[in-house]
């Protein structure tokens, strides 16, 4: 590997010792990843925590073939070494990157195309909070969901990492945003992020609230991470020719629903998961983000909302925080 003179053979990482609760996350020594092809090694300074890490820890979301078994889907840091075919970066460049796993560690490898320059003026902890949600939202809201200026987006889970990103990006690109969240405090946070209407789903029926806010028309696009009985309710809240993009099924992957609504309104219901997609696909999303979203980060028109930062060795506390469900925005690990 080019530039590897100061890289140790072994590193500290946080691994899943066995499927289970947060305490299953244990610090251990691992070999620093070996590079091949166009991969680069990142000396990790901060790593984002995402709900899929929690699912992986519980044994419900195994890493794709060839990916590290360590949790961690996004990092920020400096390029420490280059694979034999890597051309885009130089050793010392500051980057953030989407990883297929392995972010909870001092070193992490990614394909060079899945890294992006550190957004101008961003700290490492801020930058580590960007890739996973921005790649996911860009693809599902704008590419798959086709959101256009002037349309109305309904995003469930408004204070999740995904939700906070979706609200800001949709507003920045000229959409009206309605969101759901589970408390008054969370709804207030959504409004501060720019949402036009925040629905406390524990107090209000979101279908009625969406219809009321849109003069009975419904939402043109719905980003859903809930599933279960939200499937049919989303069909009710959607506008004619509306689109629904499923990115998770936290309330259940199996639903019984009235598909007549889908036909009568000519709805499109699709979905995707990011992690198993190819390096080339992710590289294409990275290029779109760099062109269209990085300028918004540089001016802070859009920025990740940070909830709490924990040291890497206390990753278990970060997972506890996420599972308590009180967080608003992103939880990040400091990998000093
Ligand atoms: N498909 C993909 O490519 C992809 C990529 C990344 C993440 N995801 C998924 O996207 C979701 C968000 O990820 P994240 O890391 O941003 O997680 P997060 O910050 O932990 O957020 C989870 C959110 O889900 C909401 N929620 C959970 N159960 C709910 C229910 N029964 N009814 C209504 N809302 C419910 C919570 O809302 P309240 O707190 O307001 O109740 C919370 O805002 C996760 O399910 C994750 O697995 C999918």
PDB file of N, CA and C in Angstrom, residues 111-190:
ATOM      1  N   UNK A 111     -13.919   1.703  -1.087  1.00  0.00           N
ATOM      2  CA  UNK A 111     -13.532   2.009  -2.452  1.00  0.00           C
ATOM      3  C   UNK A 111     -13.402   3.527  -2.584  1.00  0.00           C
ATOM      4  N   UNK A 112     -12.417   3.952  -3.363  1.00  0.00           N
ATOM      5  CA  UNK A 112     -12.163   5.404  -3.460  1.00  0.00           C
ATOM      6  C   UNK A 112     -13.401   6.180  -3.933  1.00  0.00           C
ATOM      7  N   UNK A 113     -14.252   5.531  -4.730  1.00  0.00           N
ATOM      8  CA  UNK A 113     -15.430   6.233  -5.267  1.00  0.00           C
ATOM      9  C   UNK A 113     -16.519   6.419  -4.220  1.00  0.00           C
ATOM     10  N   UNK A 114     -16.405   5.727  -3.099  1.00  0.00           N
ATOM     11  CA  UNK A 114     -17.424   5.846  -2.056  1.00  0.00           C
ATOM     12  C   UNK A 114     -17.019   6.851  -0.972  1.00  0.00           C
ATOM     13  N   UNK A 115     -15.890   7.544  -1.221  1.00  0.00           N
ATOM     14  CA  UNK A 115     -15.462   8.621  -0.311  1.00  0.00           C
ATOM     15  C   UNK A 115     -15.734   9.966  -0.973  1.00  0.00           C
ATOM     16  N   UNK A 116     -15.961  10.967  -0.141  1.00  0.00           N
ATOM     17  CA  UNK A 116     -16.214  12.335  -0.613  1.00  0.00           C
ATOM     18  C   UNK A 116     -15.335  13.276   0.189  1.00  0.00           C
ATOM     19  N   UNK A 117     -15.036  14.447  -0.371  1.00  0.00           N
ATOM     20  CA  UNK A 117     -14.218  15.375   0.415  1.00  0.00           C
ATOM     21  C   UNK A 117     -14.945  15.810   1.683  1.00  0.00           C
ATOM     22  N   UNK A 118     -14.191  16.050   2.747  1.00  0.00           N
ATOM     23  CA  UNK A 118     -14.802  16.587   3.963  1.00  0.00           C
ATOM     24  C   UNK A 118     -15.546  17.861   3.578  1.00  0.00           C
ATOM     25  N   UNK A 119     -16.849  17.970   3.876  1.00  0.00           N
ATOM     26  CA  UNK A 119     -17.557  19.204   3.517  1.00  0.00           C
ATOM     27  C   UNK A 119     -16.868  20.421   4.141  1.00  0.00           C
ATOM     28  N   UNK A 120     -16.800  21.501   3.373  1.00  0.00           N
ATOM     29  CA  UNK A 120     -16.061  22.689   3.811  1.00  0.00           C
ATOM     30  C   UNK A 120     -16.546  23.164   5.176  1.00  0.00           C
ATOM     31  N   UNK A 121     -15.599  23.354   6.092  1.00  0.00           N
ATOM     32  CA  UNK A 121     -15.920  23.891   7.412  1.00  0.00           C
ATOM     33  C   UNK A 121     -16.483  22.874   8.391  1.00  0.00           C
ATOM     34  N   UNK A 122     -16.600  21.615   7.969  1.00  0.00           N
ATOM     35  CA  UNK A 122     -17.189  20.601   8.847  1.00  0.00           C
ATOM     36  C   UNK A 122     -16.137  20.020   9.794  1.00  0.00           C
ATOM     37  N   UNK A 123     -16.562  19.732  11.038  1.00  0.00           N
ATOM     38  CA  UNK A 123     -15.724  18.943  11.939  1.00  0.00           C
ATOM     39  C   UNK A 123     -15.815  17.479  11.507  1.00  0.00           C
ATOM     40  N   UNK A 124     -14.898  16.667  12.063  1.00  0.00           N
ATOM     41  CA  UNK A 124     -14.937  15.235  11.739  1.00  0.00           C
ATOM     42  C   UNK A 124     -16.246  14.600  12.234  1.00  0.00           C
ATOM     43  N   UNK A 125     -16.714  15.008  13.405  1.00  0.00           N
ATOM     44  CA  UNK A 125     -17.947  14.399  13.909  1.00  0.00           C
ATOM     45  C   UNK A 125     -19.144  14.801  13.044  1.00  0.00           C
ATOM     46  N   UNK A 126     -19.139  16.024  12.566  1.00  0.00           N
ATOM     47  CA  UNK A 126     -20.235  16.429  11.675  1.00  0.00           C
ATOM     48  C   UNK A 126     -20.166  15.631  10.365  1.00  0.00           C
ATOM     49  N   UNK A 127     -18.967  15.523   9.822  1.00  0.00           N
ATOM     50  CA  UNK A 127     -18.820  14.857   8.520  1.00  0.00           C
ATOM     51  C   UNK A 127     -19.169  13.370   8.604  1.00  0.00           C
ATOM     52  N   UNK A 128     -18.865  12.753   9.765  1.00  0.00           N
ATOM     53  CA  UNK A 128     -19.174  11.321   9.919  1.00  0.00           C
ATOM     54  C   UNK A 128     -20.672  11.078   9.988  1.00  0.00           C
ATOM     55  N   UNK A 129     -21.433  12.139  10.278  1.00  0.00           N
ATOM     56  CA  UNK A 129     -22.886  12.005  10.395  1.00  0.00           C
ATOM     57  C   UNK A 129     -23.588  12.165   9.059  1.00  0.00           C
ATOM     58  N   UNK A 130     -22.823  12.350   7.991  1.00  0.00           N
ATOM     59  CA  UNK A 130     -23.432  12.659   6.692  1.00  0.00           C
ATOM     60  C   UNK A 130     -23.697  11.430   5.801  1.00  0.00           C
ATOM     61  N   UNK A 131     -22.705  10.575   5.517  1.00  0.00           N
ATOM     62  CA  UNK A 131     -22.867   9.667   4.359  1.00  0.00           C
ATOM     63  C   UNK A 131     -24.097   8.764   4.376  1.00  0.00           C
ATOM     64  N   UNK A 132     -24.303   7.990   5.428  1.00  0.00           N
ATOM     65  CA  UNK A 132     -25.361   6.973   5.380  1.00  0.00           C
ATOM     66  C   UNK A 132     -26.734   7.592   5.105  1.00  0.00           C
ATOM     67  N   UNK A 133     -27.067   8.679   5.789  1.00  0.00           N
ATOM     68  CA  UNK A 133     -28.409   9.228   5.576  1.00  0.00           C
ATOM     69  C   UNK A 133     -28.492  10.017   4.266  1.00  0.00           C
ATOM     70  N   UNK A 134     -27.411  10.679   3.889  1.00  0.00           N
ATOM     71  CA  UNK A 134     -27.488  11.465   2.649  1.00  0.00           C
ATOM     72  C   UNK A 134     -27.525  10.549   1.418  1.00  0.00           C
ATOM     73  N   UNK A 135     -26.748   9.470   1.415  1.00  0.00           N
ATOM     74  CA  UNK A 135     -26.841   8.512   0.297  1.00  0.00           C
ATOM     75  C   UNK A 135     -28.253   7.925   0.248  1.00  0.00           C
ATOM     76  N   UNK A 136     -28.767   7.537   1.413  1.00  0.00           N
ATOM     77  CA  UNK A 136     -30.084   6.882   1.462  1.00  0.00           C
ATOM     78  C   UNK A 136     -31.187   7.842   1.012  1.00  0.00           C
ATOM     79  N   UNK A 137     -31.162   9.054   1.530  1.00  0.00           N
ATOM     80  CA  UNK A 137     -32.216  10.011   1.192  1.00  0.00           C
ATOM     81  C   UNK A 137     -32.096  10.434  -0.275  1.00  0.00           C
ATOM     82  N   UNK A 138     -30.877  10.674  -0.722  1.00  0.00           N
ATOM     83  CA  UNK A 138     -30.731  11.103  -2.124  1.00  0.00           C
ATOM     84  C   UNK A 138     -31.335  10.059  -3.052  1.00  0.00           C
ATOM     85  N   UNK A 139     -30.950   8.810  -2.853  1.00  0.00           N
ATOM     86  CA  UNK A 139     -31.438   7.774  -3.765  1.00  0.00           C
ATOM     87  C   UNK A 139     -32.947   7.569  -3.638  1.00  0.00           C
ATOM     88  N   UNK A 140     -33.429   7.467  -2.397  1.00  0.00           N
ATOM     89  CA  UNK A 140     -34.836   7.078  -2.227  1.00  0.00           C
ATOM     90  C   UNK A 140     -35.817   8.227  -2.433  1.00  0.00           C
ATOM     91  N   UNK A 141     -35.428   9.432  -2.058  1.00  0.00           N
ATOM     92  CA  UNK A 141     -36.350  10.573  -2.207  1.00  0.00           C
ATOM     93  C   UNK A 141     -36.242  11.185  -3.602  1.00  0.00           C
ATOM     94  N   UNK A 142     -35.032  11.389  -4.079  1.00  0.00           N
ATOM     95  CA  UNK A 142     -34.889  12.140  -5.334  1.00  0.00           C
ATOM     96  C   UNK A 142     -34.770  11.227  -6.560  1.00  0.00           C
ATOM     97  N   UNK A 143     -34.002  10.146  -6.459  1.00  0.00           N
ATOM     98  CA  UNK A 143     -33.842   9.272  -7.627  1.00  0.00           C
ATOM     99  C   UNK A 143     -35.014   8.299  -7.745  1.00  0.00           C
ATOM    100  N   UNK A 144     -35.224   7.512  -6.717  1.00  0.00           N
ATOM    101  CA  UNK A 144     -36.292   6.508  -6.774  1.00  0.00           C
ATOM    102  C   UNK A 144     -37.665   7.176  -6.656  1.00  0.00           C
ATOM    103  N   UNK A 145     -37.789   8.130  -5.701  1.00  0.00           N
ATOM    104  CA  UNK A 145     -39.072   8.779  -5.453  1.00  0.00           C
ATOM    105  C   UNK A 145     -39.366   9.932  -6.395  1.00  0.00           C
ATOM    106  N   UNK A 146     -38.342  10.463  -7.054  1.00  0.00           N
ATOM    107  CA  UNK A 146     -38.537  11.516  -8.062  1.00  0.00           C
ATOM    108  C   UNK A 146     -39.133  12.804  -7.516  1.00  0.00           C
ATOM    109  N   UNK A 147     -38.790  13.170  -6.272  1.00  0.00           N
ATOM    110  CA  UNK A 147     -39.364  14.397  -5.691  1.00  0.00           C
ATOM    111  C   UNK A 147     -38.972  15.627  -6.516  1.00  0.00           C
ATOM    112  N   UNK A 148     -39.983  16.463  -6.777  1.00  0.00           N
ATOM    113  CA  UNK A 148     -39.740  17.692  -7.556  1.00  0.00           C
ATOM    114  C   UNK A 148     -40.147  18.907  -6.737  1.00  0.00           C
ATOM    115  N   UNK A 149     -39.568  20.056  -7.087  1.00  0.00           N
ATOM    116  CA  UNK A 149     -39.938  21.315  -6.437  1.00  0.00           C
ATOM    117  C   UNK A 149     -41.439  21.516  -6.589  1.00  0.00           C
ATOM    118  N   UNK A 150     -42.067  21.994  -5.529  1.00  0.00           N
ATOM    119  CA  UNK A 150     -43.511  22.252  -5.568  1.00  0.00           C
ATOM    120  C   UNK A 150     -44.342  21.069  -5.099  1.00  0.00           C
ATOM    121  N   UNK A 151     -43.731  19.878  -5.000  1.00  0.00           N
ATOM    122  CA  UNK A 151     -44.477  18.707  -4.518  1.00  0.00           C
ATOM    123  C   UNK A 151     -44.452  18.664  -2.989  1.00  0.00           C
ATOM    124  N   UNK A 152     -45.311  17.810  -2.450  1.00  0.00           N
ATOM    125  CA  UNK A 152     -45.366  17.617  -0.995  1.00  0.00           C
ATOM    126  C   UNK A 152     -44.807  16.250  -0.634  1.00  0.00           C
ATOM    127  N   UNK A 153     -43.819  16.276   0.279  1.00  0.00           N
ATOM    128  CA  UNK A 153     -43.226  15.043   0.806  1.00  0.00           C
ATOM    129  C   UNK A 153     -43.760  14.804   2.206  1.00  0.00           C
ATOM    130  N   UNK A 154     -44.189  13.574   2.480  1.00  0.00           N
ATOM    131  CA  UNK A 154     -44.470  13.148   3.857  1.00  0.00           C
ATOM    132  C   UNK A 154     -43.335  12.230   4.277  1.00  0.00           C
ATOM    133  N   UNK A 155     -42.616  12.611   5.327  1.00  0.00           N
ATOM    134  CA  UNK A 155     -41.541  11.746   5.804  1.00  0.00           C
ATOM    135  C   UNK A 155     -41.852  11.310   7.231  1.00  0.00           C
ATOM    136  N   UNK A 156     -41.924  10.005   7.434  1.00  0.00           N
ATOM    137  CA  UNK A 156     -42.155   9.470   8.775  1.00  0.00           C
ATOM    138  C   UNK A 156     -40.818   9.443   9.526  1.00  0.00           C
ATOM    139  N   UNK A 157     -40.903   9.431  10.854  1.00  0.00           N
ATOM    140  CA  UNK A 157     -39.671   9.414  11.653  1.00  0.00           C
ATOM    141  C   UNK A 157     -38.848  10.678  11.444  1.00  0.00           C
ATOM    142  N   UNK A 158     -39.495  11.838  11.583  1.00  0.00           N
ATOM    143  CA  UNK A 158     -38.862  13.112  11.230  1.00  0.00           C
ATOM    144  C   UNK A 158     -37.598  13.428  11.999  1.00  0.00           C
ATOM    145  N   UNK A 159     -37.455  12.932  13.235  1.00  0.00           N
ATOM    146  CA  UNK A 159     -36.234  13.247  13.995  1.00  0.00           C
ATOM    147  C   UNK A 159     -35.187  12.145  13.925  1.00  0.00           C
ATOM    148  N   UNK A 160     -35.442  11.112  13.138  1.00  0.00           N
ATOM    149  CA  UNK A 160     -34.403  10.092  12.928  1.00  0.00           C
ATOM    150  C   UNK A 160     -33.262  10.720  12.126  1.00  0.00           C
ATOM    151  N   UNK A 161     -32.122  10.017  12.087  1.00  0.00           N
ATOM    152  CA  UNK A 161     -31.035  10.494  11.225  1.00  0.00           C
ATOM    153  C   UNK A 161     -31.538  10.676   9.807  1.00  0.00           C
ATOM    154  N   UNK A 162     -32.275   9.691   9.313  1.00  0.00           N
ATOM    155  CA  UNK A 162     -32.832   9.766   7.960  1.00  0.00           C
ATOM    156  C   UNK A 162     -33.823  10.923   7.844  1.00  0.00           C
ATOM    157  N   UNK A 163     -34.721  11.032   8.812  1.00  0.00           N
ATOM    158  CA  UNK A 163     -35.767  12.050   8.751  1.00  0.00           C
ATOM    159  C   UNK A 163     -35.203  13.460   8.760  1.00  0.00           C
ATOM    160  N   UNK A 164     -34.236  13.720   9.651  1.00  0.00           N
ATOM    161  CA  UNK A 164     -33.661  15.074   9.737  1.00  0.00           C
ATOM    162  C   UNK A 164     -32.978  15.452   8.425  1.00  0.00           C
ATOM    163  N   UNK A 165     -32.413  14.475   7.767  1.00  0.00           N
ATOM    164  CA  UNK A 165     -31.769  14.722   6.466  1.00  0.00           C
ATOM    165  C   UNK A 165     -32.823  14.947   5.382  1.00  0.00           C
ATOM    166  N   UNK A 166     -33.855  14.113   5.385  1.00  0.00           N
ATOM    167  CA  UNK A 166     -34.890  14.209   4.345  1.00  0.00           C
ATOM    168  C   UNK A 166     -35.622  15.554   4.428  1.00  0.00           C
ATOM    169  N   UNK A 167     -35.929  15.993   5.650  1.00  0.00           N
ATOM    170  CA  UNK A 167     -36.630  17.281   5.800  1.00  0.00           C
ATOM    171  C   UNK A 167     -35.797  18.392   5.158  1.00  0.00           C
ATOM    172  N   UNK A 168     -34.519  18.433   5.529  1.00  0.00           N
ATOM    173  CA  UNK A 168     -33.674  19.550   5.060  1.00  0.00           C
ATOM    174  C   UNK A 168     -33.444  19.503   3.548  1.00  0.00           C
ATOM    175  N   UNK A 169     -33.176  18.303   3.026  1.00  0.00           N
ATOM    176  CA  UNK A 169     -32.897  18.226   1.581  1.00  0.00           C
ATOM    177  C   UNK A 169     -34.158  18.534   0.771  1.00  0.00           C
ATOM    178  N   UNK A 170     -35.287  18.012   1.217  1.00  0.00           N
ATOM    179  CA  UNK A 170     -36.527  18.270   0.468  1.00  0.00           C
ATOM    180  C   UNK A 170     -36.849  19.758   0.469  1.00  0.00           C
ATOM    181  N   UNK A 171     -36.656  20.419   1.607  1.00  0.00           N
ATOM    182  CA  UNK A 171     -36.897  21.867   1.652  1.00  0.00           C
ATOM    183  C   UNK A 171     -35.905  22.601   0.747  1.00  0.00           C
ATOM    184  N   UNK A 172     -34.648  22.194   0.809  1.00  0.00           N
ATOM    185  CA  UNK A 172     -33.627  22.883   0.003  1.00  0.00           C
ATOM    186  C   UNK A 172     -33.937  22.768  -1.491  1.00  0.00           C
ATOM    187  N   UNK A 173     -34.598  21.673  -1.885  1.00  0.00           N
ATOM    188  CA  UNK A 173     -34.919  21.490  -3.306  1.00  0.00           C
ATOM    189  C   UNK A 173     -36.364  21.906  -3.632  1.00  0.00           C
ATOM    190  N   UNK A 174     -36.985  22.666  -2.727  1.00  0.00           N
ATOM    191  CA  UNK A 174     -38.228  23.344  -3.091  1.00  0.00           C
ATOM    192  C   UNK A 174     -39.512  22.588  -2.835  1.00  0.00           C
ATOM    193  N   UNK A 175     -39.468  21.528  -2.020  1.00  0.00           N
ATOM    194  CA  UNK A 175     -40.700  20.780  -1.712  1.00  0.00           C
ATOM    195  C   UNK A 175     -41.346  21.324  -0.438  1.00  0.00           C
ATOM    196  N   UNK A 176     -42.611  21.018  -0.272  1.00  0.00           N
ATOM    197  CA  UNK A 176     -43.304  21.225   1.004  1.00  0.00           C
ATOM    198  C   UNK A 176     -43.134  19.934   1.801  1.00  0.00           C
ATOM    199  N   UNK A 177     -42.827  20.062   3.101  1.00  0.00           N
ATOM    200  CA  UNK A 177     -42.531  18.861   3.885  1.00  0.00           C
ATOM    201  C   UNK A 177     -43.487  18.722   5.062  1.00  0.00           C
ATOM    202  N   UNK A 178     -44.126  17.564   5.111  1.00  0.00           N
ATOM    203  CA  UNK A 178     -44.932  17.164   6.273  1.00  0.00           C
ATOM    204  C   UNK A 178     -44.191  16.000   6.914  1.00  0.00           C
ATOM    205  N   UNK A 179     -44.143  15.972   8.249  1.00  0.00           N
ATOM    206  CA  UNK A 179     -43.413  14.884   8.891  1.00  0.00           C
ATOM    207  C   UNK A 179     -44.183  14.373  10.094  1.00  0.00           C
ATOM    208  N   UNK A 180     -43.884  13.150  10.496  1.00  0.00           N
ATOM    209  CA  UNK A 180     -44.466  12.602  11.725  1.00  0.00           C
ATOM    210  C   UNK A 180     -43.347  12.350  12.729  1.00  0.00           C
ATOM    211  N   UNK A 181     -43.666  12.507  14.012  1.00  0.00           N
ATOM    212  CA  UNK A 181     -42.707  12.214  15.083  1.00  0.00           C
ATOM    213  C   UNK A 181     -43.504  11.923  16.343  1.00  0.00           C
ATOM    214  N   UNK A 182     -42.820  11.291  17.328  1.00  0.00           N
ATOM    215  CA  UNK A 182     -43.540  10.715  18.457  1.00  0.00           C
ATOM    216  C   UNK A 182     -43.673  11.572  19.696  1.00  0.00           C
ATOM    217  N   UNK A 183     -43.369  12.858  19.631  1.00  0.00           N
ATOM    218  CA  UNK A 183     -43.581  13.726  20.796  1.00  0.00           C
ATOM    219  C   UNK A 183     -43.620  15.182  20.346  1.00  0.00           C
ATOM    220  N   UNK A 184     -44.106  16.017  21.277  1.00  0.00           N
ATOM    221  CA  UNK A 184     -44.166  17.458  20.995  1.00  0.00           C
ATOM    222  C   UNK A 184     -42.756  18.006  20.759  1.00  0.00           C
ATOM    223  N   UNK A 185     -41.823  17.566  21.614  1.00  0.00           N
ATOM    224  CA  UNK A 185     -40.436  18.041  21.495  1.00  0.00           C
ATOM    225  C   UNK A 185     -39.854  17.649  20.132  1.00  0.00           C
ATOM    226  N   UNK A 186     -40.132  16.432  19.704  1.00  0.00           N
ATOM    227  CA  UNK A 186     -39.609  15.988  18.402  1.00  0.00           C
ATOM    228  C   UNK A 186     -40.263  16.762  17.262  1.00  0.00           C
ATOM    229  N   UNK A 187     -41.563  17.023  17.394  1.00  0.00           N
ATOM    230  CA  UNK A 187     -42.235  17.816  16.349  1.00  0.00           C
ATOM    231  C   UNK A 187     -41.631  19.214  16.268  1.00  0.00           C
ATOM    232  N   UNK A 188     -41.333  19.801  17.429  1.00  0.00           N
ATOM    233  CA  UNK A 188     -40.739  21.151  17.434  1.00  0.00           C
ATOM    234  C   UNK A 188     -39.384  21.117  16.721  1.00  0.00           C
ATOM    235  N   UNK A 189     -38.610  20.063  16.943  1.00  0.00           N
ATOM    236  CA  UNK A 189     -37.294  19.945  16.277  1.00  0.00           C
ATOM    237  C   UNK A 189     -37.474  19.856  14.760  1.00  0.00           C
ATOM    238  N   UNK A 190     -38.494  19.134  14.314  1.00  0.00           N
ATOM    239  CA  UNK A 190     -38.757  19.015  12.867  1.00  0.00           C
ATOM    240  C   UNK A 190     -39.097  20.379  12.257  1.00  0.00           C
TER     241      UNK A 190
END
